[in-house]
Amino acid sequence: MNYIRTLLAAFGFGLTFALPLFAVHLYARTFIVPTIERSDDCQDPKSRPGSRAQISIVQPA
């Protein structure tokens, strides 16, 4: 029975650190706007497969 207590303690200790990290991960994926477009719409159709199109983030006025 001592191993069950040790297992539960290790599980609780792991959750103590895992839950805040998971919460930060969910917050970042939900509320922070990515700086790079994830879709292929912004890529040049003539570019090589796997390369990223060089698009300026700041558009001229």
PDB file of C-alpha atoms in Angstrom:
ATOM      1  CA  MET A   1       0.000   0.000   0.000  1.00  0.00           C
ATOM      2  CA  ASN A   2       2.972   2.292   0.428  1.00  0.00           C
ATOM      3  CA  TYR A   3       3.586   2.339  -3.338  1.00  0.00           C
ATOM      4  CA  ILE A   4       0.034   3.614  -3.945  1.00  0.00           C
ATOM      5  CA  ARG A   5       0.641   6.532  -1.600  1.00  0.00           C
ATOM      6  CA  THR A   6       3.921   7.283  -3.376  1.00  0.00           C
ATOM      7  CA  LEU A   7       2.220   7.070  -6.773  1.00  0.00           C
ATOM      8  CA  LEU A   8      -0.542   9.450  -5.684  1.00  0.00           C
ATOM      9  CA  ALA A   9       2.005  11.875  -4.248  1.00  0.00           C
ATOM     10  CA  ALA A  10       3.993  11.843  -7.495  1.00  0.00           C
ATOM     11  CA  PHE A  11       0.823  12.355  -9.518  1.00  0.00           C
ATOM     12  CA  GLY A  12      -0.244  15.285  -7.344  1.00  0.00           C
ATOM     13  CA  PHE A  13       3.221  16.816  -7.528  1.00  0.00           C
ATOM     14  CA  GLY A  14       3.199  16.482 -11.320  1.00  0.00           C
ATOM     15  CA  LEU A  15      -0.223  18.122 -11.601  1.00  0.00           C
ATOM     16  CA  THR A  16       1.004  20.998  -9.459  1.00  0.00           C
ATOM     17  CA  PHE A  17       3.430  21.942 -12.226  1.00  0.00           C
ATOM     18  CA  ALA A  18       1.555  20.666 -15.283  1.00  0.00           C
ATOM     19  CA  LEU A  19      -1.761  22.464 -14.798  1.00  0.00           C
ATOM     20  CA  PRO A  20      -0.358  26.030 -14.735  1.00  0.00           C
ATOM     21  CA  LEU A  21       1.758  25.296 -17.818  1.00  0.00           C
ATOM     22  CA  PHE A  22      -1.264  23.876 -19.604  1.00  0.00           C
ATOM     23  CA  ALA A  23      -3.329  26.938 -18.630  1.00  0.00           C
ATOM     24  CA  VAL A  24      -0.692  29.292 -20.069  1.00  0.00           C
ATOM     25  CA  HIS A  25      -0.596  27.187 -23.240  1.00  0.00           C
ATOM     26  CA  LEU A  26      -4.376  27.415 -23.667  1.00  0.00           C
ATOM     27  CA  TYR A  27      -4.352  31.162 -23.005  1.00  0.00           C
ATOM     28  CA  ALA A  28      -1.615  31.727 -25.584  1.00  0.00           C
ATOM     29  CA  ARG A  29      -3.379  29.665 -28.257  1.00  0.00           C
ATOM     30  CA  THR A  30      -6.685  31.412 -27.602  1.00  0.00           C
ATOM     31  CA  PHE A  31      -5.905  35.088 -27.020  1.00  0.00           C
ATOM     32  CA  ILE A  32      -2.493  35.867 -28.515  1.00  0.00           C
ATOM     33  CA  VAL A  33      -2.502  36.675 -32.227  1.00  0.00           C
ATOM     34  CA  PRO A  34       0.195  34.779 -34.126  1.00  0.00           C
ATOM     35  CA  THR A  35       2.667  36.935 -36.039  1.00  0.00           C
ATOM     36  CA  ILE A  36       2.917  34.448 -38.936  1.00  0.00           C
ATOM     37  CA  GLU A  37      -0.093  33.394 -40.976  1.00  0.00           C
ATOM     38  CA  ARG A  38      -0.770  29.692 -40.658  1.00  0.00           C
ATOM     39  CA  SER A  39      -2.726  29.367 -43.893  1.00  0.00           C
ATOM     40  CA  ASP A  40      -1.195  28.963 -47.326  1.00  0.00           C
ATOM     41  CA  ASP A  41      -3.146  31.964 -48.668  1.00  0.00           C
ATOM     42  CA  CYS A  42      -0.286  34.373 -47.986  1.00  0.00           C
ATOM     43  CA  GLN A  43       2.324  32.357 -49.863  1.00  0.00           C
ATOM     44  CA  ASP A  44       3.472  33.059 -53.379  1.00  0.00           C
ATOM     45  CA  PRO A  45       2.205  30.307 -55.704  1.00  0.00           C
ATOM     46  CA  LYS A  46       5.567  30.374 -57.536  1.00  0.00           C
ATOM     47  CA  SER A  47       7.576  29.755 -54.380  1.00  0.00           C
ATOM     48  CA  ARG A  48       9.232  26.397 -53.779  1.00  0.00           C
ATOM     49  CA  PRO A  49       7.285  23.872 -51.703  1.00  0.00           C
ATOM     50  CA  GLY A  50       8.198  24.228 -48.047  1.00  0.00           C
ATOM     51  CA  SER A  51       9.555  27.767 -48.343  1.00  0.00           C
ATOM     52  CA  ARG A  52       7.856  30.741 -46.760  1.00  0.00           C
ATOM     53  CA  ALA A  53       6.875  33.786 -48.754  1.00  0.00           C
ATOM     54  CA  GLN A  54       8.664  36.957 -47.776  1.00  0.00           C
ATOM     55  CA  ILE A  55       5.800  39.298 -46.891  1.00  0.00           C
ATOM     56  CA  SER A  56       6.331  42.524 -45.006  1.00  0.00           C
ATOM     57  CA  ILE A  57       4.314  42.691 -41.800  1.00  0.00           C
ATOM     58  CA  VAL A  58       4.023  46.494 -42.013  1.00  0.00           C
ATOM     59  CA  GLN A  59       2.023  47.497 -45.056  1.00  0.00           C
ATOM     60  CA  PRO A  60       2.843  50.862 -46.674  1.00  0.00           C
ATOM     61  CA  ALA A  61       0.171  53.525 -46.192  1.00  0.00           C
TER      62      ALA A  61
END
